[in-house]
XYZ file of C-alpha atoms in Angstrom:
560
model
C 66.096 -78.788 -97.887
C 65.422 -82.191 -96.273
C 65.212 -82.469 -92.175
C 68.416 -84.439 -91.041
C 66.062 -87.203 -89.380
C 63.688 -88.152 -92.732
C 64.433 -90.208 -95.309
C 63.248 -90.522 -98.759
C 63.516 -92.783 -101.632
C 65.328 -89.912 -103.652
C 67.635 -89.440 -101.359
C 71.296 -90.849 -101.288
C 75.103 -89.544 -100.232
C 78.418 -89.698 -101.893
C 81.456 -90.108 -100.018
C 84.298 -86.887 -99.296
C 87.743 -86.950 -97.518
C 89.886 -84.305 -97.273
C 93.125 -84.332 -99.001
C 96.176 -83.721 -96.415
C 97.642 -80.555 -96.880
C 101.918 -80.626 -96.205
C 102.946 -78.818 -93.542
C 105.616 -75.921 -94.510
C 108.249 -78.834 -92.895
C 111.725 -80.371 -94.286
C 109.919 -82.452 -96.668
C 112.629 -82.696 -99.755
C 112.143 -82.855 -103.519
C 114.325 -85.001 -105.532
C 115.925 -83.389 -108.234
C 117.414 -85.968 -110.907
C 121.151 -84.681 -112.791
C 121.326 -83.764 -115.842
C 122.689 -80.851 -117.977
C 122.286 -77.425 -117.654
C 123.013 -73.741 -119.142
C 124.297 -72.094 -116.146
C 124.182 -68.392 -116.201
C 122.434 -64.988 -117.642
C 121.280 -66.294 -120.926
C 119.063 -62.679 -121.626
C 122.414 -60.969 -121.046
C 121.209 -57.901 -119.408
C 123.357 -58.440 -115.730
C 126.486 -57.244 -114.576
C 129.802 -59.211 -116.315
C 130.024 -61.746 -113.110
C 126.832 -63.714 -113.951
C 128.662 -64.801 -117.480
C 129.402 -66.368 -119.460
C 126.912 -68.666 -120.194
C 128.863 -72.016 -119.539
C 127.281 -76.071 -119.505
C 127.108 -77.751 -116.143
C 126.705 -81.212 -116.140
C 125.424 -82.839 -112.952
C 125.932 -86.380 -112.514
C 124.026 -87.225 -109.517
C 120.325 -86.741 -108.234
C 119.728 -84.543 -104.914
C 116.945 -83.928 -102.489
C 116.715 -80.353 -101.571
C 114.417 -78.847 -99.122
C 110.219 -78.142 -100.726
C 110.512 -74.760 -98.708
C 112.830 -72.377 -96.732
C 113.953 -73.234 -93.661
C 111.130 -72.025 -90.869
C 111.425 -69.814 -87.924
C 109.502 -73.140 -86.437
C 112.490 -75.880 -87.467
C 115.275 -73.774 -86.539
C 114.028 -72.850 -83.111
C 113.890 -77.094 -82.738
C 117.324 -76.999 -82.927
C 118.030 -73.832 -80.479
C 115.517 -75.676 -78.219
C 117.910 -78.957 -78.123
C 121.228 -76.994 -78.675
C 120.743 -74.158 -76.138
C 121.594 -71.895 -79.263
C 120.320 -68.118 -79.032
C 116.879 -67.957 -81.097
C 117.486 -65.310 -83.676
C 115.332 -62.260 -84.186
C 112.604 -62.554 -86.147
C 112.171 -58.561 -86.890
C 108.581 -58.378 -84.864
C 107.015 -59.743 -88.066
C 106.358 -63.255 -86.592
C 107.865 -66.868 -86.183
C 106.464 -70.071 -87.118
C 106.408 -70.900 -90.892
C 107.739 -67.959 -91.827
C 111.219 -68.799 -93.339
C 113.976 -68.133 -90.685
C 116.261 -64.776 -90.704
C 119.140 -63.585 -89.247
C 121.497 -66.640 -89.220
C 124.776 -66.548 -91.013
C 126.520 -69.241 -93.139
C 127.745 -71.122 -90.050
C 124.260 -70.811 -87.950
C 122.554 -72.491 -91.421
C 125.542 -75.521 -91.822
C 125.650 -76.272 -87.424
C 121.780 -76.985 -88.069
C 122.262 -78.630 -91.120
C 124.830 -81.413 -89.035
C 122.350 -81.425 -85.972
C 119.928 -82.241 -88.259
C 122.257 -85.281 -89.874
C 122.752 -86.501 -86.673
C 119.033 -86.191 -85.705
C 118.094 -88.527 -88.750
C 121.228 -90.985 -88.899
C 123.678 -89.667 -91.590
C 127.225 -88.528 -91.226
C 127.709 -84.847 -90.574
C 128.349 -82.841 -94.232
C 130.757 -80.476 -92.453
C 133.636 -79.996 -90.189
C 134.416 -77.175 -87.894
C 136.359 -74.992 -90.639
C 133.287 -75.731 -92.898
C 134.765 -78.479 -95.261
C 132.885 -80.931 -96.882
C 133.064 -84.494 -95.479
C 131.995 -87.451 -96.830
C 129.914 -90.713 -94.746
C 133.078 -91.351 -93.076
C 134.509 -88.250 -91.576
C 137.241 -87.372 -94.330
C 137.855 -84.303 -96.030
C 136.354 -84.018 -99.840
C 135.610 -82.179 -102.455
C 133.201 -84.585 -104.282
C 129.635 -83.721 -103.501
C 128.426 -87.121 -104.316
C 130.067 -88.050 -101.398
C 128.401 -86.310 -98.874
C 125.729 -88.256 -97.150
C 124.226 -86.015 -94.779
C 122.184 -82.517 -95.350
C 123.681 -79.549 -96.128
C 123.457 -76.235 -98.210
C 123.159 -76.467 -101.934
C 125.765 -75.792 -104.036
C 125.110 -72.188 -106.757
C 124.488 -74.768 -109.490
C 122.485 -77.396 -107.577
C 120.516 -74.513 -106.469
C 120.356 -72.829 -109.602
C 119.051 -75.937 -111.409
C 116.656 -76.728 -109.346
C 115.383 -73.441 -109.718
C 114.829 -73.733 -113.209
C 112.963 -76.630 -112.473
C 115.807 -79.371 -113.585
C 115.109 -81.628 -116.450
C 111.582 -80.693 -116.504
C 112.669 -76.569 -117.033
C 110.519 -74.152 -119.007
C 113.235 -71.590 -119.193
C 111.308 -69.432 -116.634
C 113.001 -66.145 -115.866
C 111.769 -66.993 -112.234
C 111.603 -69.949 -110.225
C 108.230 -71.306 -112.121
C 106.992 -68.405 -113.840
C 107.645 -65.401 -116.191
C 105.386 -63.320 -113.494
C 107.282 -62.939 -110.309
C 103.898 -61.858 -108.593
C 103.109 -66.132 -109.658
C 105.899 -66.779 -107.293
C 107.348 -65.039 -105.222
C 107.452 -62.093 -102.807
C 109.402 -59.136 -103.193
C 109.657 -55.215 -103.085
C 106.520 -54.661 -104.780
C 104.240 -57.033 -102.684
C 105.615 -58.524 -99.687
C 104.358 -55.750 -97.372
C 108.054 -54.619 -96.223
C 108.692 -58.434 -94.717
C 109.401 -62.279 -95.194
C 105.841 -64.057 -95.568
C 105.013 -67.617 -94.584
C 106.261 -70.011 -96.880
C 104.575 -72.150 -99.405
C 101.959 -69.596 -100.120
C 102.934 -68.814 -104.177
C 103.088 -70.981 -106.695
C 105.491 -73.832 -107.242
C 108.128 -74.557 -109.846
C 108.029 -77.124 -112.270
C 109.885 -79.471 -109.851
C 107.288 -78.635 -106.856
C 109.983 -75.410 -104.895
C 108.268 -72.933 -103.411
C 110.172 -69.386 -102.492
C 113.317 -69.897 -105.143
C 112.685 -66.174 -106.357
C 112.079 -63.710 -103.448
C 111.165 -63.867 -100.003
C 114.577 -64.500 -98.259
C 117.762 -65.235 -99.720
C 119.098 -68.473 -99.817
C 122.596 -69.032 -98.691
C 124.885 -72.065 -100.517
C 127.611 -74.138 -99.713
C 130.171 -71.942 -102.553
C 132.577 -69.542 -101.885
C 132.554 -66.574 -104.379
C 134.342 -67.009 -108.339
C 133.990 -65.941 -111.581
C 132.110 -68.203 -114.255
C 134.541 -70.072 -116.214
C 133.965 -70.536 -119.600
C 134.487 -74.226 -119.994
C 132.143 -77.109 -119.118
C 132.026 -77.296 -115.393
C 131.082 -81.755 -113.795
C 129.938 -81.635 -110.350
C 131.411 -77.893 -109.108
C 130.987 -76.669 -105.576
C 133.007 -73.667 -106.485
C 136.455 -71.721 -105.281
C 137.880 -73.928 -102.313
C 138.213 -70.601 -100.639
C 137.318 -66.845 -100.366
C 136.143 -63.997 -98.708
C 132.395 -64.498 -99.465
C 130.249 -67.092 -99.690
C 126.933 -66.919 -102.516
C 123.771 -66.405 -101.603
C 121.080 -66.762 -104.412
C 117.046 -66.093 -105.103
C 116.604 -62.581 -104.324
C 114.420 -61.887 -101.352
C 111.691 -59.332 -99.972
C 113.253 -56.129 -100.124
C 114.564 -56.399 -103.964
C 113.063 -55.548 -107.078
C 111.915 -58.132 -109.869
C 115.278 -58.114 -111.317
C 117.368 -59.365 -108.325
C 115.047 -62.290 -108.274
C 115.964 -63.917 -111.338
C 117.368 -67.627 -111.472
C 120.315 -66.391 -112.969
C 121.021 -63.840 -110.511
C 123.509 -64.784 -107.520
C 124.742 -62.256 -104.950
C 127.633 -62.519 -101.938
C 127.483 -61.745 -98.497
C 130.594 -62.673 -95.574
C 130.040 -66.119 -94.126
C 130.317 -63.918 -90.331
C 127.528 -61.740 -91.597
C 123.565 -62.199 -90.371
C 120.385 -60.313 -92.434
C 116.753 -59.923 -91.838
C 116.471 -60.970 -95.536
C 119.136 -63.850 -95.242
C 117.866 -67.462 -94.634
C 118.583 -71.108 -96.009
C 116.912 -74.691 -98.019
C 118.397 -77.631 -97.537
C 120.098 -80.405 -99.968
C 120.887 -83.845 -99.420
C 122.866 -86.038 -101.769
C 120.982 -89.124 -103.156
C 123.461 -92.101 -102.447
C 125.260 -93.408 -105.646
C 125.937 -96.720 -106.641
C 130.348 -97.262 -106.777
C 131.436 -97.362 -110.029
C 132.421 -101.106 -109.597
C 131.043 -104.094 -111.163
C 127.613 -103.693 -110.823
C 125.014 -105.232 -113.347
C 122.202 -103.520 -114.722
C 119.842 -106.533 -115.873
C 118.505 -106.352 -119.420
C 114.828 -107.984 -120.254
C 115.140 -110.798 -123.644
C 113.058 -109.406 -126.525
C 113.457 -108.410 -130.316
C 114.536 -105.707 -132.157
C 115.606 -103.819 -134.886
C 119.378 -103.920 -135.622
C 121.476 -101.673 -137.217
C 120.769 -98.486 -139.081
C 117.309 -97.857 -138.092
C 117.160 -94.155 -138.497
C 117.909 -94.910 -141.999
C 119.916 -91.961 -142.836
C 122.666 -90.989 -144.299
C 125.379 -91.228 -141.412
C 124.951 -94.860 -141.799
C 127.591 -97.141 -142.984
C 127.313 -99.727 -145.805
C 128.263 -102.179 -142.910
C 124.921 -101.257 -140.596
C 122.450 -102.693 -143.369
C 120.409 -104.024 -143.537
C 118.498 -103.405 -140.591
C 117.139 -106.298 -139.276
C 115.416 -108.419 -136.470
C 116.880 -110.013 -133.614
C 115.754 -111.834 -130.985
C 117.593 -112.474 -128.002
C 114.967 -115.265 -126.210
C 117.161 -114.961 -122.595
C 117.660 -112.004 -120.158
C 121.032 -110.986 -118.845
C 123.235 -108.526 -117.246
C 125.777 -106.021 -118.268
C 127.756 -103.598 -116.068
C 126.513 -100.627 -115.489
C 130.024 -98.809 -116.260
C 132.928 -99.878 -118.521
C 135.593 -102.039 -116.122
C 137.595 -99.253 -114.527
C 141.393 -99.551 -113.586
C 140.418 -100.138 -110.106
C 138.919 -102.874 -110.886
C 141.356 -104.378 -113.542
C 144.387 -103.660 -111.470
C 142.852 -106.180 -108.645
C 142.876 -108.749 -111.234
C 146.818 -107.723 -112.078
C 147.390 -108.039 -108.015
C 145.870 -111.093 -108.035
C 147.452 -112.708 -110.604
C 150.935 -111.294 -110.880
C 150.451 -109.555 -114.462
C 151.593 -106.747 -115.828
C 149.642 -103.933 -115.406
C 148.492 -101.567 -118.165
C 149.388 -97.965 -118.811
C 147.334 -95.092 -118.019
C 149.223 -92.807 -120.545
C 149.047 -90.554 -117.736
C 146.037 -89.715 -117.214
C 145.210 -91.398 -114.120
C 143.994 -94.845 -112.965
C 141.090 -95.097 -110.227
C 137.768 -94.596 -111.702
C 138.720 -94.161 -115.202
C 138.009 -97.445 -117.412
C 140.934 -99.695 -118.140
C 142.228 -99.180 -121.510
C 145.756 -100.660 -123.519
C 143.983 -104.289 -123.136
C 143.405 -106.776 -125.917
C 140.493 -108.869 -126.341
C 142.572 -111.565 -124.669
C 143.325 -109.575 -121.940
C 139.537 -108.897 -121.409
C 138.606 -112.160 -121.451
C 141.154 -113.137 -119.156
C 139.609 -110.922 -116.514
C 136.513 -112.695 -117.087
C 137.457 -116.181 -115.961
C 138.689 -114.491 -113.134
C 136.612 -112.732 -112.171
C 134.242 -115.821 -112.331
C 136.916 -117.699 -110.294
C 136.652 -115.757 -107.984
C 132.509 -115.182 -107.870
C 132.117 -119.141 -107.779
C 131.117 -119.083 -111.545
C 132.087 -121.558 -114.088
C 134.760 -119.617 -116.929
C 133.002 -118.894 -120.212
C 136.455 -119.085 -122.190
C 138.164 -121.814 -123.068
C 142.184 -121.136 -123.879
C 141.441 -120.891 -127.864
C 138.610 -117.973 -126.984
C 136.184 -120.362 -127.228
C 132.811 -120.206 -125.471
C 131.991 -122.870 -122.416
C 128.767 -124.063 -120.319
C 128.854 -124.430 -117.200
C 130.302 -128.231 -117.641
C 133.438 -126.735 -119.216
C 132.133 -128.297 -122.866
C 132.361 -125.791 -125.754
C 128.980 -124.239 -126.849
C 127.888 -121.846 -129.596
C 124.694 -121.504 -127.284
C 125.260 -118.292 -125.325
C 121.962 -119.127 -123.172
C 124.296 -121.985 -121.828
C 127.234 -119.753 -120.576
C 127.155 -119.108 -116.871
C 130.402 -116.853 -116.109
C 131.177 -113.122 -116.971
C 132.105 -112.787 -120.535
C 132.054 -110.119 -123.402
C 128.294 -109.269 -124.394
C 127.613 -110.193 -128.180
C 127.394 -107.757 -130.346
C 123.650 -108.452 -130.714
C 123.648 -107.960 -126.780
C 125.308 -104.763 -126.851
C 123.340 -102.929 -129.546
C 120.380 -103.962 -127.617
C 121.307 -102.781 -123.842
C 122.671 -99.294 -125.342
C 119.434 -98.775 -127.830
C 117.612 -99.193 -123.877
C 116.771 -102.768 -124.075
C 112.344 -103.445 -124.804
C 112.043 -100.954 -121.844
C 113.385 -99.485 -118.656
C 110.672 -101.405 -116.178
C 112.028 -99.713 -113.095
C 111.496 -96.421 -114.268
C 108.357 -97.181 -116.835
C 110.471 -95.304 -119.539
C 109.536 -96.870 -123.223
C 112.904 -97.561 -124.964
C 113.536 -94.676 -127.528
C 115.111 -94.895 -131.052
C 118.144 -92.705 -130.069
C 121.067 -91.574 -132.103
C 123.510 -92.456 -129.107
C 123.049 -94.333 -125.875
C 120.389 -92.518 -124.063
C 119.725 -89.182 -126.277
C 119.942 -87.376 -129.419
C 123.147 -85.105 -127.930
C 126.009 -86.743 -127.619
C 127.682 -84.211 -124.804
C 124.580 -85.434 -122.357
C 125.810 -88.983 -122.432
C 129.376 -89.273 -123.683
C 133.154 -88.313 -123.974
C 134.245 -87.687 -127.330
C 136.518 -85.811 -129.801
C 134.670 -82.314 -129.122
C 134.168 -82.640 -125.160
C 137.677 -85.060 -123.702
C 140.112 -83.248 -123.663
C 141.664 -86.129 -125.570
C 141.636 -88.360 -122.819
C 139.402 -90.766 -121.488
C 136.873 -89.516 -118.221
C 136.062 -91.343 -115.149
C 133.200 -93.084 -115.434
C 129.463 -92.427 -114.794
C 129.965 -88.606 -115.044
C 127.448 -88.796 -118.138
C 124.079 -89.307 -118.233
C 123.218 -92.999 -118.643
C 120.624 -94.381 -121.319
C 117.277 -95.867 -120.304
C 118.666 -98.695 -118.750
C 120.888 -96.847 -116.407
C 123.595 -97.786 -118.595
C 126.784 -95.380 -118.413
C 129.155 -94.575 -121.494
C 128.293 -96.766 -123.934
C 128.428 -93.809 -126.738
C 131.930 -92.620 -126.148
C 134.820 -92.918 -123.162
C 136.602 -96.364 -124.769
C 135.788 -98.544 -127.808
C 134.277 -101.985 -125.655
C 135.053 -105.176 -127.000
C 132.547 -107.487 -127.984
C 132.788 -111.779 -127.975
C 132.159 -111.681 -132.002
C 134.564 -111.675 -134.581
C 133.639 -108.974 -137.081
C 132.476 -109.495 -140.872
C 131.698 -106.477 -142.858
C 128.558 -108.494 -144.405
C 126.832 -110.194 -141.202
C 124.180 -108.390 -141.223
C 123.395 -109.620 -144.849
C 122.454 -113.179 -143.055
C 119.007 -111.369 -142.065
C 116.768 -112.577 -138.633
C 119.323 -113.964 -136.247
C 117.843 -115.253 -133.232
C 120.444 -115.059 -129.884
C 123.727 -114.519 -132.238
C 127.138 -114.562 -131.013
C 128.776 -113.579 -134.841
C 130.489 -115.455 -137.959
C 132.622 -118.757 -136.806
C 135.906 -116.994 -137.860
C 137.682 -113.901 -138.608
C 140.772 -111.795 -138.085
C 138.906 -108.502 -136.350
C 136.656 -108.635 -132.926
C 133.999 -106.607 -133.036
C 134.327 -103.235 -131.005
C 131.292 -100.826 -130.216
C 130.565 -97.531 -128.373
C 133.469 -95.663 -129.984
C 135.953 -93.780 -127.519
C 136.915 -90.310 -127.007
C 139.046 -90.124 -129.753
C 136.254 -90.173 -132.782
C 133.541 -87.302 -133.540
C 129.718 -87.868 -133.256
C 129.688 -89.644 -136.470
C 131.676 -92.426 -134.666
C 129.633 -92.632 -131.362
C 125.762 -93.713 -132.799
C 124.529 -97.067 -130.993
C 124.600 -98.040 -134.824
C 128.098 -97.913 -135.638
C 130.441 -101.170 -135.708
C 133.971 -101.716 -136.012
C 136.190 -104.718 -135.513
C 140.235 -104.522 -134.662
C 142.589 -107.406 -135.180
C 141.908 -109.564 -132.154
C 145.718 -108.699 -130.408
C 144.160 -105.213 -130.311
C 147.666 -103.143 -129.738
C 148.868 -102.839 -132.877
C 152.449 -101.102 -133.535
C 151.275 -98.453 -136.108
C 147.919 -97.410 -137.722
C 145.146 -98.889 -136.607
C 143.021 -100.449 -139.555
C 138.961 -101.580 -138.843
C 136.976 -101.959 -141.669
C 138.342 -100.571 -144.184
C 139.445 -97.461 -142.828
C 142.635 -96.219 -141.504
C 142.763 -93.646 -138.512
C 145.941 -92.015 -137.691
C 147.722 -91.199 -135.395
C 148.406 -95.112 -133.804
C 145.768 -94.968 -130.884
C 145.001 -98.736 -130.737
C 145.178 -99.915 -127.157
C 144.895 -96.112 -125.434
C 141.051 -96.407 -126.850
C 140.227 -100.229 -126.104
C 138.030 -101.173 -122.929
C 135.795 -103.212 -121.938
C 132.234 -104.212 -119.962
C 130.686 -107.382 -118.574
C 127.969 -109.500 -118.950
C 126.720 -112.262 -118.293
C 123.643 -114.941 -119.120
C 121.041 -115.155 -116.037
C 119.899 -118.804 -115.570
């Protein structure tokens, strides 16, 4: 022991600061899409929580760290002049709030929206409504908070991409996480007092139930995008399990359904917020210059004779390339514009699905438009040919200032995740497709479309943020294609042989299998592109004629 007034020459001190603790408060954990098995996988419910179907979530969400407190809903009584509900003598503050139906939990979830500056999520019958007051079933549209739908809340739950396949929310020991029958005492307990899921949730199994946005269904079987459920019913789901249940109720997979009118001391609600997403429109993901490895790196047997041998290029310039094939939307301004015939949708719909029946002529046309219009100089000539920014042909694709095709070098590079993703420090990975090993996580093809293309973004994009470049529609590329170019070994910023018959086409479409679909496969179609008949690309014949219905395209462009 040392007096507090000496000193000695043995004597020092190290420096301490507390670490803030949060407060049980709104604070919200993003949750990033992805793909999910929603559903009892041990199979030992009841019929209605199967079958085990995919759900494929295209957007990222915030969603509330804990249950709603006693201490944030009484805020908004306090400023609405709303009756404080009962709290069962068991106490207020952070204890997660009770007795408030469905409606109670979505009026404070719009008070709340209009406390913080975002468009209310609901209207008066309880619809969804997107930033600007309108009716709509697309949750990505819904800018202010509101309840979680049964999948957004079930895969956060499971702790999202980063899941262990817990059979509670973090843990295979419910007494880890959560409070119910056998040790919450008979009542709700403060929040944030258990352990944590793998995505940082506290209270997803047990302690009160957790009311979402969905009105009561059976599972389908198929492979659900996006669902927020029947668009109406008699009850509305309510999910986690709570105080008074056993172990069992408290699964992930379990999901239970109580009338919207109808208030219970075990009954509460977390909140969800929609991260904004970018338009599908022509947006440019910028891609970092740097070498690689071209061609059939995995070196296996899928691999055409065509793919070999691998070799190194090196683009020396950065540019950008749309984050999502050119949709109809956008192609049918250019048609507007410019009094031309618009393409056919074969009836599947226009909008947000990519523009297909268009020849490589037709997609370079919409490039000198579109740099017309954007104050660019055009990158085609009449003949196809490439142009600088003086309007002089040029084989140097560094030169080229307007939107334009991406090289085939260009493409192989931005869909293999270009030398990294910087904004998200991911390391580019040797992938089979465009941004994974499974081609259902990132693209529309023979086993998954339906036969029909898909609007776009619904996937998961690659590394780059890059959206259905393994599947949706073949994308033409500026080079004409020869079966042997690869035989010409390092190639240094390449834009493909002089001449030819056949453009070069990559990404494959919805119509082909996996095979098709690798970020290593290359095909080339006569440059017209809608052929009357089979459609013949190197040295293959596919059948039925589906040239034109599988052809799109997406931009690029050089960055000075």
């Amino acid at each position: 022991i040392v007096a507090p007034v000496d000193n000695h020459s043995d004597v020092g001190f190290r420096l301490a600061r507390t670490e803030p603790v949060d407060e049980p408060d709104s604070k919200m954990v993003l949750v990033e899409g992805g793909s999910f098995q929603m559903g009892d996988e041990v199979g030992d419910l009841d019929t209605w929580f199967r079958p085990v179907h995919t759900v494929n979530l295209t957007y990222d969400y915030w969603m509330g760290k804990y249950e709603v407190t006693f201490d944030e809903y009484d805020a908004f009584c306090n400023e609405t002049s709303r009756t404080k509900p009962s709290d069962e003598g068991w106490g207020r503050g952070a204890r997660p709030v009770i007795k408030v139906n469905w409606w109670d939990a979505i009026a404070y979830c719009n008070w709340l929206s209009e406390k913080e500056g975002y468009a209310r999520a609901y209207n008066q019958n309880g619809n969804l409504l997107d930033k600007n007051g309108s009716i709509t079933t697309d949750i990505t549209k819904v800018e202010g908070y509101r309840l979680p739908t049964e999948a957004e809340w079930e895969y956060a739950a499971r702790g999202g991409k980063y899941s262990h396949g817990y059979l509670y929310a973090g843990s295979n020991d419910l007494n880890e996480v959560g409070w119910y029958a056998a040790n919450s005492g008979g009542k709700t307990q403060r929040v944030g007092q258990k352990k944590s899921n793998e995505l940082g949730f506290y209270d997803m199994s047990g302690n009160v139930w957790e009311w979402c946005y969905d009105w009561f269904g059976d599972y389908p079987s198929s492979t659900q995008i996006n669902p927020t459920g029947m668009q109406n019913g008699q009850y509305r789901l309510d999910r986690g399990g709570s105080w008074i249940f056993d172990s069992r109720i408290c699964r992930v997979a379990h999901r239970s359904i109580v009338a919207p009118v109808d208030n219970h001391s075990d009954v509460g609600f977390r909140l969800a917020r929609t991260e904004p997403v970018d338009e599908p429109d022509s947006k440019m993901v910028l891609v970092e210059g740097g070498s690689f490895q071209m061609g059939n790196t995995r070196n296996d047997s899928e691999g055409r004779d065509n793919e070999k041998p691998v070799h190194t290029v090196n683009l020396t310039y950065d540019y950008r390339i749309g984050k999502y094939e050119v949709t109809f939307d956008e192609y049918d301004a250019f048609c507007d514009a410019t009094g031309r015939s618009k393409p056919g949708d074969e009836g599947w719909g226009r909008g947000q699905r990519p523009v297909i029946n268009v020849s490589w002529w037709d997609a370079i046309a919409y490039c000198n438009w579109l740099s017309d219009e954007e104050g660019y100089a055009r990158a085609y000539d009449q003949n196809g040919n490439l142009l600088d920014k003086s309007g002089n042909i040029t084989p140097d694709i560094t030169k080229v200032e307007g939107y334009r095709l991406p090289t085939e070098a260009e493409w192989e590079y931005a869909a293999r995740g270009g030398s990294a993703d910087i904004t998200n420090g991911n390391e580019a990975n040797d992938y089979k497709y465009a941004g994974s090993n499974t081609l259902s996580e990132v693209g529309w093809y023979w086993d998954n479309s339906d036969r029909q293309t898909h609007p776009v973004g619904q996937k998961r994009p690659n590394e780059l943020g890059l959206y259905d470049m393994s599947g949706n529609v073949e994308e033409w590329c500026h080079d004409r294609y020869d079966e042997e170019y690869y035989k010409k070994g390092t190639q240094t910023n390449p834009i493909g042989p002089s001449s030819g018959s056949d453009q070069v086409n990559r990404g494959r479409a919805w119509y082909y299998s996996e095979w098709y679909c690798r970020v290593a496969d290359r095909g080339g179609s006569l440059v017209y592109g809608l052929l009357q008949g089979c459609r013949v690309a190197y040295l293959y014949i596919v059948e039925p004629p589906v040239s034109g219905i599988i052809d799109g395209f997406r931009l690029v462009r050089t960055v000075f």
